[in-house]
Structure formats: structure tokens, C-alpha cells
């Protein structure tokens, strides 16, 4: 029997999709949500518990008690402020390393090391959902034009230049002009602010890549139907993601939404190292 | 007698400061504002005219007619959409090059070439206001701590990595974490969105540099009292700008505002090429 998976759930659709994927594969799951760290939907009859983000000891105890052997970190979590963190004993011991972690990658590495130190195998969402990784080429019916292909290449160059600095998973480029770069605000806020400064009409390309060298088990970027809807509403021409490096959640629905809105949705080759 | 200066005015305090500086130096000025391209204050008795941004022929004719020998481009201008541009004959001839210009630098270079082709000398705001260029070191009484110096260095690294891509004049970094990078939205929008995602308390450093290789005559970054007030309201700890590469408008008032709010205002060394 395949080992039971503990899902440490952040926001977005990813946790729910992982639960579906595990069930379809006959794997048992246990979901842990974190108070105030994200908006969670109704988990229905999925076995789950909710803990404070600072309750590291309780989280590990729950995972052991439920017999989980593998753990998956799924979806973004809001950085808590210290006041609301209220760590338990184990959390307090971890706190100095959490506070010393510079950037998202370092923070997630700390969490992975803690889980591995307790005997869990940390697996990636792409291990459970490999069919949702973007392929190379157009995923839908709409094809980017030459200008848009240049914008995609420019966006990818900008993001790769930022690679060493643990920042930047997305950029929006239009007609050779970099309109926006994502840092800590998230892709949704990036798209929202571009709507008012982009050229009128269907223009501008959202480019989303994994950061070079990031641990894909813990921070694989993802887009979904909601991303497509937001780009369509903002008047963008399309979305390009790194093939094999970005999950397209609900891929059928996301592609259908892009087709309906006249947006392209394309997978681009990963950079050769 | 020093030659008369034509000021092509964009937004912010810079055009007004240039008028003051010219008057103090006994130089005649003529200001051209552009319909809908920026918010303009009351120009009082300063000789001026307002034209459409697309009226390139009229703009050049005004500058010649007023006997301007030097021209200065001052302050940011909103990119017009094609519909509101309504070019005159000369503007229509320039339009293909304007549309082909990739990014701000290329666009401004096109404008400078057109002015130079008509016999004007294009000068920089720093030629007229050299005393407003930031010096090296603290400009006010507050001193950045070691952590903040590291954040400043990191912000400068990120901006320099973006140099080849004609994007990024400012970033906000806090405790080793890049919270935001400015692209087309402007520094004001960058600071505004950081307020809600930064750690609580006085934290985070705004770093502002000229783009490497940019033509300083036409796009010298500037901060002023309003920038200091906005950073104070957002809860940032301070501002660092490249010495000799960023204008601090109303420097006395900006420094006084930083001192009063407990923010540092520091000039950092330019990168050695």
C-alpha cells in the first residue's frame, strides 16, 4: 500500500487538487490547515485538523499520530506577524532559525529540514500531480504572435536575472516594455496593478517561472482557472509558464477559460543551465 | 548672457525647482506643459504654454520662437494612448520611431535625437541643480543600522541585476527579503503596496538608483519631501539613493522631514563599472 500523505495546506486550489489526486490513486491523506494563514474551503469528509502556524510540535505530533510517512507543502501561506504566531515549545525552539531565514526559499528549507529531521519524506506537488505540469507549446487554441513571443522571452530573461536574489516568479511585459515584476505581493496583486497602466486592448503577457535553483518540492509556482480569469479581466493577451516548472491547476478548465477569453496559454522551454 | 532654457515639464516638483534654480542664476526659461500628461501646479508668471503630447511640430516651433538654445526634460510623463495622442505633421513623422522604441530609455533617446536634430542642446536637471544630487553618507541625523545596510546592499544588487533590461529604479527590502521591485507603476505605487505586506514597526528600506547606462540628461531619478512623507507613513525605516545619481528635490525640507519622522536618508556609492 502506498504511504499515507500529510498535506500542509496553504491557500489556493492546490490542496484540494492534491486530495483529489491522492483519492484517485487510492492513497490516504491527512490535511493540516493553519489558523488565519489562508482562506480554506470546505474540506468535507477529508480527515483534517487546524493548528496555529506556531504550533510546530502539535503539527508534527498530528502527522505522526495519523501515520503519515510523506508530507507535502501545498500553496502559499501568509507570513504571520510574531504576535499572532504563538509558538508552542517546539515552535519556540525553531523560531531563531525561522527569523534568521532570509527570503522564502530559506524559510521553506528550514521547514523541510525540520520535517525530515522528524523522519518524514517531503515530496512535491509535482510528484503527485505530474500530469498538471505545463507541457511545451500552446496548451489551448490561441497562439502567441511574434511580438508576444519576444515579450515572453524578455520576461523570462528578466526573471532569470533575478534568480540569484530569491525574488521574482512573475513579470508582465508588453511591446518590449516590462510593466511589472512580482516580489512579495504575489501574482494576483501584480496582475491587478497592471490593468490600469498597460496599453488598451488585448496587450501584455504574464510570464511565470520557478526561481532558478529553488526547491521544487516546496515552492512550485502554480496557475489555474482563477489566474486565467484575472488576466482576461485585466486585458492581457496571454500567459506563458515554464514547461515542467509550473503547475497548471485544473488544467482542462484553465485551458477552456483561456480559449473562451481569447488568451493564449503557453509552456516555454526551461533555460539550459 | 547664459542661453535661455526650455523646460519640457512632466509631473512632480522637478519643473518648479528648475524654474527657481534658473531664476536664481539669472537665466531665462520657457516652460512647456503637456495636456493630460501630468498634474501641473500654478505656473504663475513663468512664461509657459500647454501643448498636446503629439504636437511635436508645435513644441519645436515654440522653443525656437522663444529663443531657447537649451532644452531640459523634467519629470515623468504618463504614456499616452494612441487615441489621445493626436500627433501633428511632425509628430506623425516621428510616430513610427516612438512606437518602435522598446522601453523608457529608447523612447527618451528618440525624443533627445529629435531635439538635437533641430539644433537644441539637451541638458540634464543635474547640470542646473548639481547641489541637489545626493552626497555619500547620511544626509540627515538618522543612521542606518547594520541590518539596514545589508538590506540597502541587497536592494542595490537586485536593481543592478535588472540594469540590462531597462527596468527597475527602486526596490524595497526588509530583513533580507525583497518586498517589492518597481517597474512601470512608479515609486509611489511601490511604496503604497508595501505598507500592507511589510513587517510591523519601522522596517524596510527604499533603495533608488539610476539605471546603469541610462542617459542621465533625460531620466535622472528624483526623490523629495513627498517621498519621505510617503515612506514615513508606510512605516519604512529609511531611504538610500545612489550618490551623484539621484536628485533630492527640496533637499533641506526632505532632510528635515526624514529627521522629524526618524527615517534615515543615505547616499550610497555608485557601483564601479
CSV table of N, CA and C in Angstrom, one decimal, chain A residues 118-260:
chain,number,residue,atom,x,y,z
A,118,UNK,N,12.5,14.8,11.6
A,118,UNK,CA,11.5,14.0,12.3
A,118,UNK,C,11.1,12.7,11.6
A,119,UNK,N,11.8,12.5,10.5
A,119,UNK,CA,11.6,11.2,9.8
A,119,UNK,C,10.6,11.2,8.6
A,120,UNK,N,10.1,12.4,8.3
A,120,UNK,CA,9.1,12.4,7.2
A,120,UNK,C,9.9,12.6,5.9
A,121,UNK,N,9.3,12.0,4.8
A,121,UNK,CA,9.8,12.3,3.4
A,121,UNK,C,9.0,13.5,2.9
A,122,UNK,N,9.7,14.6,2.5
A,122,UNK,CA,9.0,15.7,1.9
A,122,UNK,C,8.9,15.5,0.4
A,123,UNK,N,7.7,15.4,-0.1
A,123,UNK,CA,7.5,15.3,-1.6
A,123,UNK,C,6.9,16.5,-2.2
A,124,UNK,N,7.0,16.6,-3.5
A,124,UNK,CA,6.5,17.8,-4.2
A,124,UNK,C,5.1,17.6,-4.8
A,125,UNK,N,4.4,18.7,-4.9
A,125,UNK,CA,3.1,18.6,-5.6
A,125,UNK,C,3.2,17.9,-7.0
A,126,UNK,N,4.3,18.2,-7.6
A,126,UNK,CA,4.5,17.7,-9.0
A,126,UNK,C,4.8,16.1,-9.0
A,127,UNK,N,5.2,15.6,-7.8
A,127,UNK,CA,5.3,14.1,-7.7
A,127,UNK,C,3.9,13.5,-7.7
A,128,UNK,N,2.9,14.1,-7.1
A,128,UNK,CA,1.6,13.6,-7.0
A,128,UNK,C,0.8,14.0,-8.2
A,129,UNK,N,1.1,15.1,-8.8
A,129,UNK,CA,0.3,15.6,-9.9
A,129,UNK,C,1.1,15.9,-11.2
A,130,UNK,N,1.9,14.9,-11.6
A,130,UNK,CA,2.8,15.2,-12.7
A,130,UNK,C,2.1,15.6,-14.0
A,131,UNK,N,0.9,15.2,-14.2
A,131,UNK,CA,0.1,15.5,-15.4
A,131,UNK,C,-0.3,17.0,-15.4
A,132,UNK,N,-0.2,17.7,-14.3
A,132,UNK,CA,-0.6,19.1,-14.3
A,132,UNK,C,0.6,20.0,-14.6
A,133,UNK,N,1.8,19.5,-14.7
A,133,UNK,CA,3.0,20.3,-15.1
A,133,UNK,C,2.7,20.8,-16.5
A,134,UNK,N,3.0,22.1,-16.8
A,134,UNK,CA,2.8,22.6,-18.1
A,134,UNK,C,3.7,21.9,-19.1
A,135,UNK,N,3.2,21.5,-20.3
A,135,UNK,CA,4.0,21.0,-21.4
A,135,UNK,C,4.6,22.1,-22.2
A,136,UNK,N,5.4,21.8,-23.2
A,136,UNK,CA,5.9,22.9,-24.1
A,136,UNK,C,4.9,23.1,-25.2
A,137,UNK,N,4.8,24.4,-25.5
A,137,UNK,CA,3.9,24.8,-26.6
A,137,UNK,C,2.5,25.3,-26.1
A,138,UNK,N,1.6,25.6,-27.1
A,138,UNK,CA,0.3,26.1,-26.7
A,138,UNK,C,-0.5,25.0,-26.0
A,139,UNK,N,-1.1,25.4,-24.8
A,139,UNK,CA,-1.9,24.4,-24.1
A,139,UNK,C,-3.3,24.5,-24.7
A,140,UNK,N,-3.7,25.7,-25.2
A,140,UNK,CA,-5.0,25.9,-25.7
A,140,UNK,C,-5.0,26.1,-27.2
A,141,UNK,N,-6.1,26.8,-27.7
A,141,UNK,CA,-6.2,27.0,-29.2
A,141,UNK,C,-5.5,28.3,-29.6
A,142,UNK,N,-5.3,29.3,-28.7
A,142,UNK,CA,-4.8,30.6,-29.1
A,142,UNK,C,-3.3,30.5,-29.2
A,143,UNK,N,-2.7,31.1,-30.2
A,143,UNK,CA,-1.2,31.1,-30.4
A,143,UNK,C,-0.7,32.5,-30.3
A,144,UNK,N,0.5,32.6,-29.5
A,144,UNK,CA,1.1,33.9,-29.4
A,144,UNK,C,1.7,34.4,-30.7
A,145,UNK,N,1.6,35.7,-31.0
A,145,UNK,CA,2.2,36.2,-32.2
A,145,UNK,C,3.7,36.5,-32.0
A,146,UNK,N,4.4,37.0,-33.0
A,146,UNK,CA,5.8,37.2,-32.9
A,146,UNK,C,6.2,38.2,-31.8
A,147,UNK,N,5.4,39.3,-31.8
A,147,UNK,CA,5.7,40.3,-30.8
A,147,UNK,C,5.5,39.8,-29.4
A,148,UNK,N,4.5,38.9,-29.2
A,148,UNK,CA,4.2,38.3,-27.9
A,148,UNK,C,5.3,37.3,-27.6
A,149,UNK,N,5.8,36.6,-28.6
A,149,UNK,CA,6.9,35.7,-28.3
A,149,UNK,C,8.1,36.5,-27.8
A,150,UNK,N,8.4,37.6,-28.4
A,150,UNK,CA,9.5,38.5,-27.9
A,150,UNK,C,9.3,38.9,-26.5
A,151,UNK,N,8.0,39.3,-26.2
A,151,UNK,CA,7.7,39.7,-24.8
A,151,UNK,C,7.9,38.6,-23.8
A,152,UNK,N,7.5,37.4,-24.2
A,152,UNK,CA,7.7,36.2,-23.4
A,152,UNK,C,9.2,36.0,-23.1
A,153,UNK,N,10.0,36.1,-24.2
A,153,UNK,CA,11.5,35.9,-24.0
A,153,UNK,C,12.1,37.0,-23.1
A,154,UNK,N,11.6,38.2,-23.2
A,154,UNK,CA,12.1,39.3,-22.4
A,154,UNK,C,11.7,39.1,-20.9
A,155,UNK,N,10.5,38.7,-20.7
A,155,UNK,CA,10.0,38.5,-19.3
A,155,UNK,C,10.9,37.4,-18.7
A,156,UNK,N,11.1,36.3,-19.5
A,156,UNK,CA,11.9,35.2,-18.9
A,156,UNK,C,13.3,35.6,-18.6
A,157,UNK,N,13.9,36.5,-19.4
A,157,UNK,CA,15.3,37.0,-19.2
A,157,UNK,C,15.3,37.8,-17.9
A,158,UNK,N,14.3,38.6,-17.7
A,158,UNK,CA,14.3,39.5,-16.5
A,158,UNK,C,14.2,38.6,-15.3
A,159,UNK,N,13.3,37.6,-15.3
A,159,UNK,CA,13.1,36.7,-14.1
A,159,UNK,C,14.3,35.9,-13.9
A,160,UNK,N,15.0,35.5,-14.9
A,160,UNK,CA,16.2,34.7,-14.7
A,160,UNK,C,17.4,35.6,-14.1
A,161,UNK,N,17.4,36.9,-14.5
A,161,UNK,CA,18.4,37.8,-14.0
A,161,UNK,C,18.2,37.9,-12.5
A,162,UNK,N,16.9,37.8,-12.0
A,162,UNK,CA,16.6,38.0,-10.6
A,162,UNK,C,16.8,36.7,-9.8
A,163,UNK,N,17.1,35.6,-10.5
A,163,UNK,CA,17.2,34.3,-9.9
A,163,UNK,C,18.1,34.3,-8.6
A,164,UNK,N,19.3,34.8,-8.7
A,164,UNK,CA,20.2,34.7,-7.5
A,164,UNK,C,19.7,35.5,-6.3
A,165,UNK,N,18.6,36.2,-6.4
A,165,UNK,CA,18.2,37.1,-5.3
A,165,UNK,C,16.9,36.6,-4.6
A,166,UNK,N,16.5,35.4,-4.9
A,166,UNK,CA,15.3,34.8,-4.2
A,166,UNK,C,14.1,35.7,-4.4
A,167,UNK,N,13.9,36.2,-5.6
A,167,UNK,CA,12.8,37.1,-5.8
A,167,UNK,C,12.3,37.0,-7.2
A,168,UNK,N,11.0,37.2,-7.5
A,168,UNK,CA,10.6,37.3,-8.8
A,168,UNK,C,10.2,35.9,-9.4
A,169,UNK,N,8.9,35.6,-9.4
A,169,UNK,CA,8.5,34.4,-10.1
A,169,UNK,C,7.6,34.8,-11.3
A,170,UNK,N,7.2,36.1,-11.4
A,170,UNK,CA,6.4,36.5,-12.5
A,170,UNK,C,6.7,37.9,-12.9
A,171,UNK,N,6.4,38.2,-14.2
A,171,UNK,CA,6.6,39.5,-14.7
A,171,UNK,C,5.5,39.7,-15.8
A,172,UNK,N,5.2,41.0,-16.1
A,172,UNK,CA,4.3,41.3,-17.2
A,172,UNK,C,5.0,42.2,-18.2
A,173,UNK,N,5.0,41.8,-19.4
A,173,UNK,CA,5.7,42.6,-20.5
A,173,UNK,C,4.8,42.9,-21.6
A,174,UNK,N,4.9,44.1,-22.1
A,174,UNK,CA,4.0,44.4,-23.3
A,174,UNK,C,4.8,45.2,-24.3
A,175,UNK,N,4.9,44.8,-25.5
A,175,UNK,CA,5.6,45.5,-26.6
A,175,UNK,C,7.0,45.9,-26.2
A,176,UNK,N,7.7,45.0,-25.6
A,176,UNK,CA,9.1,45.3,-25.2
A,176,UNK,C,9.3,46.1,-23.9
A,177,UNK,N,8.2,46.3,-23.2
A,177,UNK,CA,8.3,47.2,-22.1
A,177,UNK,C,7.9,46.4,-20.8
A,178,UNK,N,8.8,46.3,-19.8
A,178,UNK,CA,8.4,45.5,-18.6
A,178,UNK,C,7.5,46.3,-17.7
A,179,UNK,N,6.3,45.9,-17.7
A,179,UNK,CA,5.3,46.7,-16.9
A,179,UNK,C,5.3,46.4,-15.4
A,180,UNK,N,5.6,45.2,-15.1
A,180,UNK,CA,5.6,44.8,-13.7
A,180,UNK,C,6.4,43.6,-13.3
A,181,UNK,N,7.0,43.6,-12.1
A,181,UNK,CA,7.7,42.4,-11.6
A,181,UNK,C,7.2,42.1,-10.3
A,182,UNK,N,6.9,40.8,-10.1
A,182,UNK,CA,6.4,40.3,-8.8
A,182,UNK,C,7.5,40.2,-7.8
A,183,UNK,N,7.2,40.7,-6.6
A,183,UNK,CA,8.1,40.3,-5.5
A,183,UNK,C,7.3,39.7,-4.4
A,184,UNK,N,7.1,40.3,-3.2
A,184,UNK,CA,6.4,39.7,-2.1
A,184,UNK,C,4.9,39.8,-2.3
A,185,UNK,N,4.4,40.6,-3.2
A,185,UNK,CA,3.0,40.9,-3.2
A,185,UNK,C,2.1,39.8,-3.8
A,186,UNK,N,2.8,38.9,-4.6
A,186,UNK,CA,2.0,37.8,-5.2
A,186,UNK,C,1.5,38.2,-6.6
A,187,UNK,N,1.2,37.1,-7.4
A,187,UNK,CA,0.9,37.3,-8.8
A,187,UNK,C,-0.5,38.0,-9.0
A,188,UNK,N,-1.4,37.8,-8.0
A,188,UNK,CA,-2.7,38.4,-8.1
A,188,UNK,C,-2.6,39.9,-8.1
A,189,UNK,N,-1.8,40.4,-7.1
A,189,UNK,CA,-1.6,41.9,-7.0
A,189,UNK,C,-0.8,42.4,-8.2
A,190,UNK,N,0.1,41.7,-8.7
A,190,UNK,CA,0.8,42.1,-9.9
A,190,UNK,C,-0.1,42.3,-11.1
A,191,UNK,N,-1.0,41.4,-11.3
A,191,UNK,CA,-1.9,41.5,-12.5
A,191,UNK,C,-2.9,42.7,-12.2
A,192,UNK,N,-3.3,42.8,-11.0
A,192,UNK,CA,-4.3,43.8,-10.6
A,192,UNK,C,-3.7,45.2,-10.9
A,193,UNK,N,-2.5,45.5,-10.6
A,193,UNK,CA,-2.0,46.8,-10.7
A,193,UNK,C,-1.6,47.1,-12.2
A,194,UNK,N,-1.4,46.1,-13.0
A,194,UNK,CA,-1.0,46.3,-14.4
A,194,UNK,C,-2.2,46.8,-15.2
A,195,UNK,N,-3.4,46.4,-14.8
A,195,UNK,CA,-4.6,46.7,-15.7
A,195,UNK,C,-4.7,48.2,-16.0
A,196,UNK,N,-4.3,49.0,-15.1
A,196,UNK,CA,-4.5,50.5,-15.3
A,196,UNK,C,-3.3,51.1,-16.0
A,197,UNK,N,-2.2,50.4,-16.1
A,197,UNK,CA,-1.0,51.1,-16.8
A,197,UNK,C,-0.7,50.4,-18.1
A,198,UNK,N,-1.3,49.3,-18.4
A,198,UNK,CA,-1.0,48.7,-19.7
A,198,UNK,C,-1.6,49.4,-20.9
A,199,UNK,N,-1.1,49.2,-22.1
A,199,UNK,CA,-1.8,49.7,-23.3
A,199,UNK,C,-3.2,49.2,-23.4
A,200,UNK,N,-4.1,50.0,-24.0
A,200,UNK,CA,-5.5,49.5,-24.1
A,200,UNK,C,-5.6,48.3,-25.1
A,201,UNK,N,-6.7,47.6,-25.0
A,201,UNK,CA,-6.9,46.4,-25.9
A,201,UNK,C,-6.2,45.2,-25.3
A,202,UNK,N,-6.3,44.1,-26.0
A,202,UNK,CA,-5.6,42.8,-25.5
A,202,UNK,C,-4.1,43.0,-25.7
A,203,UNK,N,-3.4,43.3,-24.6
A,203,UNK,CA,-2.0,43.5,-24.7
A,203,UNK,C,-1.3,43.1,-23.4
A,204,UNK,N,-0.1,42.6,-23.5
A,204,UNK,CA,0.7,42.3,-22.3
A,204,UNK,C,0.6,40.8,-22.1
A,205,UNK,N,1.8,40.3,-21.6
A,205,UNK,CA,1.9,38.8,-21.4
A,205,UNK,C,2.4,38.6,-20.0
A,206,UNK,N,1.7,37.7,-19.3
A,206,UNK,CA,2.2,37.3,-17.9
A,206,UNK,C,3.2,36.1,-18.1
A,207,UNK,N,4.4,36.3,-17.6
A,207,UNK,CA,5.4,35.2,-17.7
A,207,UNK,C,5.6,34.7,-16.3
A,208,UNK,N,5.6,33.4,-16.1
A,208,UNK,CA,5.7,32.8,-14.7
A,208,UNK,C,6.7,31.7,-14.8
A,209,UNK,N,7.7,31.7,-14.0
A,209,UNK,CA,8.8,30.7,-14.0
A,209,UNK,C,9.1,30.3,-12.5
A,210,UNK,N,9.6,29.1,-12.3
A,210,UNK,CA,10.1,28.8,-11.0
A,210,UNK,C,11.4,29.6,-10.9
A,211,UNK,N,11.8,29.9,-9.6
A,211,UNK,CA,13.1,30.6,-9.4
A,211,UNK,C,14.2,29.6,-9.7
A,212,UNK,N,15.3,30.0,-10.3
A,212,UNK,CA,16.4,29.0,-10.6
A,212,UNK,C,16.9,28.5,-9.3
A,213,UNK,N,17.0,27.2,-9.2
A,213,UNK,CA,17.6,26.5,-8.1
A,213,UNK,C,16.7,26.4,-6.9
A,214,UNK,N,15.4,26.8,-7.0
A,214,UNK,CA,14.6,26.7,-5.8
A,214,UNK,C,14.2,25.2,-5.7
A,215,UNK,N,13.8,24.9,-4.4
A,215,UNK,CA,13.4,23.5,-4.1
A,215,UNK,C,12.0,23.3,-4.6
A,216,UNK,N,11.8,22.6,-5.7
A,216,UNK,CA,10.5,22.5,-6.3
A,216,UNK,C,9.5,21.7,-5.4
A,217,UNK,N,10.0,21.0,-4.4
A,217,UNK,CA,9.1,20.3,-3.5
A,217,UNK,C,8.3,21.3,-2.7
A,218,UNK,N,8.8,22.4,-2.5
A,218,UNK,CA,8.1,23.3,-1.5
A,218,UNK,C,7.6,24.6,-2.1
A,219,UNK,N,8.0,25.0,-3.3
A,219,UNK,CA,7.5,26.3,-3.8
A,219,UNK,C,7.3,26.3,-5.3
A,220,UNK,N,6.7,25.2,-5.8
A,220,UNK,CA,6.5,25.2,-7.2
A,220,UNK,C,5.4,26.2,-7.6
A,221,UNK,N,5.7,27.1,-8.5
A,221,UNK,CA,4.6,28.1,-8.8
A,221,UNK,C,3.4,27.4,-9.5
A,222,UNK,N,2.3,28.0,-9.4
A,222,UNK,CA,1.1,27.3,-9.9
A,222,UNK,C,0.2,28.4,-10.5
A,223,UNK,N,-0.5,28.1,-11.6
A,223,UNK,CA,-1.6,29.0,-12.1
A,223,UNK,C,-2.8,28.1,-12.2
A,224,UNK,N,-4.0,28.7,-12.4
A,224,UNK,CA,-5.2,28.0,-12.6
A,224,UNK,C,-6.2,28.8,-13.3
A,225,UNK,N,-7.5,28.3,-13.2
A,225,UNK,CA,-8.6,29.0,-13.9
A,225,UNK,C,-8.7,30.4,-13.4
A,226,UNK,N,-8.5,30.6,-12.1
A,226,UNK,CA,-8.6,32.0,-11.5
A,226,UNK,C,-7.6,32.9,-12.1
A,227,UNK,N,-6.4,32.4,-12.3
A,227,UNK,CA,-5.3,33.2,-12.9
A,227,UNK,C,-5.7,33.7,-14.3
A,228,UNK,N,-6.3,32.7,-15.1
A,228,UNK,CA,-6.7,33.0,-16.5
A,228,UNK,C,-7.8,34.0,-16.4
A,229,UNK,N,-8.8,33.9,-15.5
A,229,UNK,CA,-9.9,34.8,-15.5
A,229,UNK,C,-9.4,36.2,-15.1
A,230,UNK,N,-8.4,36.3,-14.2
A,230,UNK,CA,-7.9,37.6,-13.8
A,230,UNK,C,-7.1,38.2,-15.0
A,231,UNK,N,-6.3,37.5,-15.7
A,231,UNK,CA,-5.6,38.0,-16.8
A,231,UNK,C,-6.6,38.5,-17.9
A,232,UNK,N,-7.6,37.7,-18.1
A,232,UNK,CA,-8.6,38.1,-19.1
A,232,UNK,C,-9.3,39.4,-18.7
A,233,UNK,N,-9.6,39.5,-17.5
A,233,UNK,CA,-10.3,40.8,-17.0
A,233,UNK,C,-9.3,42.0,-17.1
A,234,UNK,N,-8.0,41.7,-16.9
A,234,UNK,CA,-7.1,42.8,-16.9
A,234,UNK,C,-6.7,43.2,-18.4
A,235,UNK,N,-7.2,42.4,-19.3
A,235,UNK,CA,-6.9,42.7,-20.7
A,235,UNK,C,-5.6,42.2,-21.3
A,236,UNK,N,-5.0,41.3,-20.6
A,236,UNK,CA,-3.7,40.7,-21.1
A,236,UNK,C,-4.0,39.8,-22.3
A,237,UNK,N,-2.9,39.6,-23.1
A,237,UNK,CA,-3.1,38.8,-24.3
A,237,UNK,C,-2.8,37.3,-24.0
A,238,UNK,N,-2.1,37.0,-23.0
A,238,UNK,CA,-1.8,35.6,-22.7
A,238,UNK,C,-0.9,35.4,-21.5
A,239,UNK,N,-0.6,34.1,-21.3
A,239,UNK,CA,0.1,33.6,-20.2
A,239,UNK,C,1.2,32.6,-20.7
A,240,UNK,N,2.4,32.8,-20.2
A,240,UNK,CA,3.5,31.8,-20.6
A,240,UNK,C,4.1,31.3,-19.3
A,241,UNK,N,4.2,30.0,-19.2
A,241,UNK,CA,4.8,29.4,-18.0
A,241,UNK,C,5.9,28.5,-18.4
A,242,UNK,N,6.9,28.2,-17.5
A,242,UNK,CA,8.0,27.3,-17.8
A,242,UNK,C,7.5,25.9,-17.8
A,243,UNK,N,7.7,25.2,-18.9
A,243,UNK,CA,7.3,23.8,-19.1
A,243,UNK,C,8.0,23.0,-18.0
A,244,UNK,N,7.2,22.1,-17.3
A,244,UNK,CA,7.8,21.3,-16.3
A,244,UNK,C,8.1,21.9,-15.0
A,245,UNK,N,7.9,23.3,-14.9
A,245,UNK,CA,8.3,24.0,-13.7
A,245,UNK,C,7.1,24.8,-13.1
A,246,UNK,N,6.0,24.7,-13.7
A,246,UNK,CA,4.8,25.4,-13.2
A,246,UNK,C,3.6,24.5,-13.3
A,247,UNK,N,2.9,24.3,-12.2
A,247,UNK,CA,1.7,23.5,-12.2
A,247,UNK,C,0.5,24.3,-12.8
A,248,UNK,N,-0.2,23.7,-13.7
A,248,UNK,CA,-1.5,24.4,-14.2
A,248,UNK,C,-2.6,23.6,-13.5
A,249,UNK,N,-3.1,24.2,-12.4
A,249,UNK,CA,-4.2,23.5,-11.6
A,249,UNK,C,-5.5,23.5,-12.5
A,250,UNK,N,-6.2,22.4,-12.3
A,250,UNK,CA,-7.5,22.3,-13.1
A,250,UNK,C,-7.2,22.6,-14.6
A,251,UNK,N,-6.2,21.9,-15.1
A,251,UNK,CA,-5.7,22.3,-16.5
A,251,UNK,C,-6.8,22.3,-17.5
A,252,UNK,N,-7.8,21.4,-17.5
A,252,UNK,CA,-8.8,21.4,-18.5
A,252,UNK,C,-9.6,22.7,-18.4
A,253,UNK,N,-10.0,23.0,-17.2
A,253,UNK,CA,-10.9,24.2,-17.0
A,253,UNK,C,-10.1,25.5,-17.3
A,254,UNK,N,-8.8,25.5,-16.9
A,254,UNK,CA,-8.0,26.7,-17.2
A,254,UNK,C,-7.8,26.9,-18.7
A,255,UNK,N,-7.6,25.8,-19.4
A,255,UNK,CA,-7.4,25.9,-20.9
A,255,UNK,C,-8.7,26.4,-21.5
A,256,UNK,N,-9.8,25.8,-21.1
A,256,UNK,CA,-11.1,26.2,-21.7
A,256,UNK,C,-11.4,27.6,-21.4
A,257,UNK,N,-11.1,28.1,-20.2
A,257,UNK,CA,-11.3,29.5,-19.9
A,257,UNK,C,-10.4,30.4,-20.8
A,258,UNK,N,-9.2,30.0,-21.0
A,258,UNK,CA,-8.3,30.8,-21.9
A,258,UNK,C,-8.8,30.8,-23.3
A,259,UNK,N,-9.2,29.7,-23.8
A,259,UNK,CA,-9.8,29.6,-25.2
A,259,UNK,C,-11.0,30.5,-25.3
A,260,UNK,N,-11.9,30.5,-24.3
A,260,UNK,CA,-13.1,31.2,-24.4
A,260,UNK,C,-12.8,32.7,-24.3
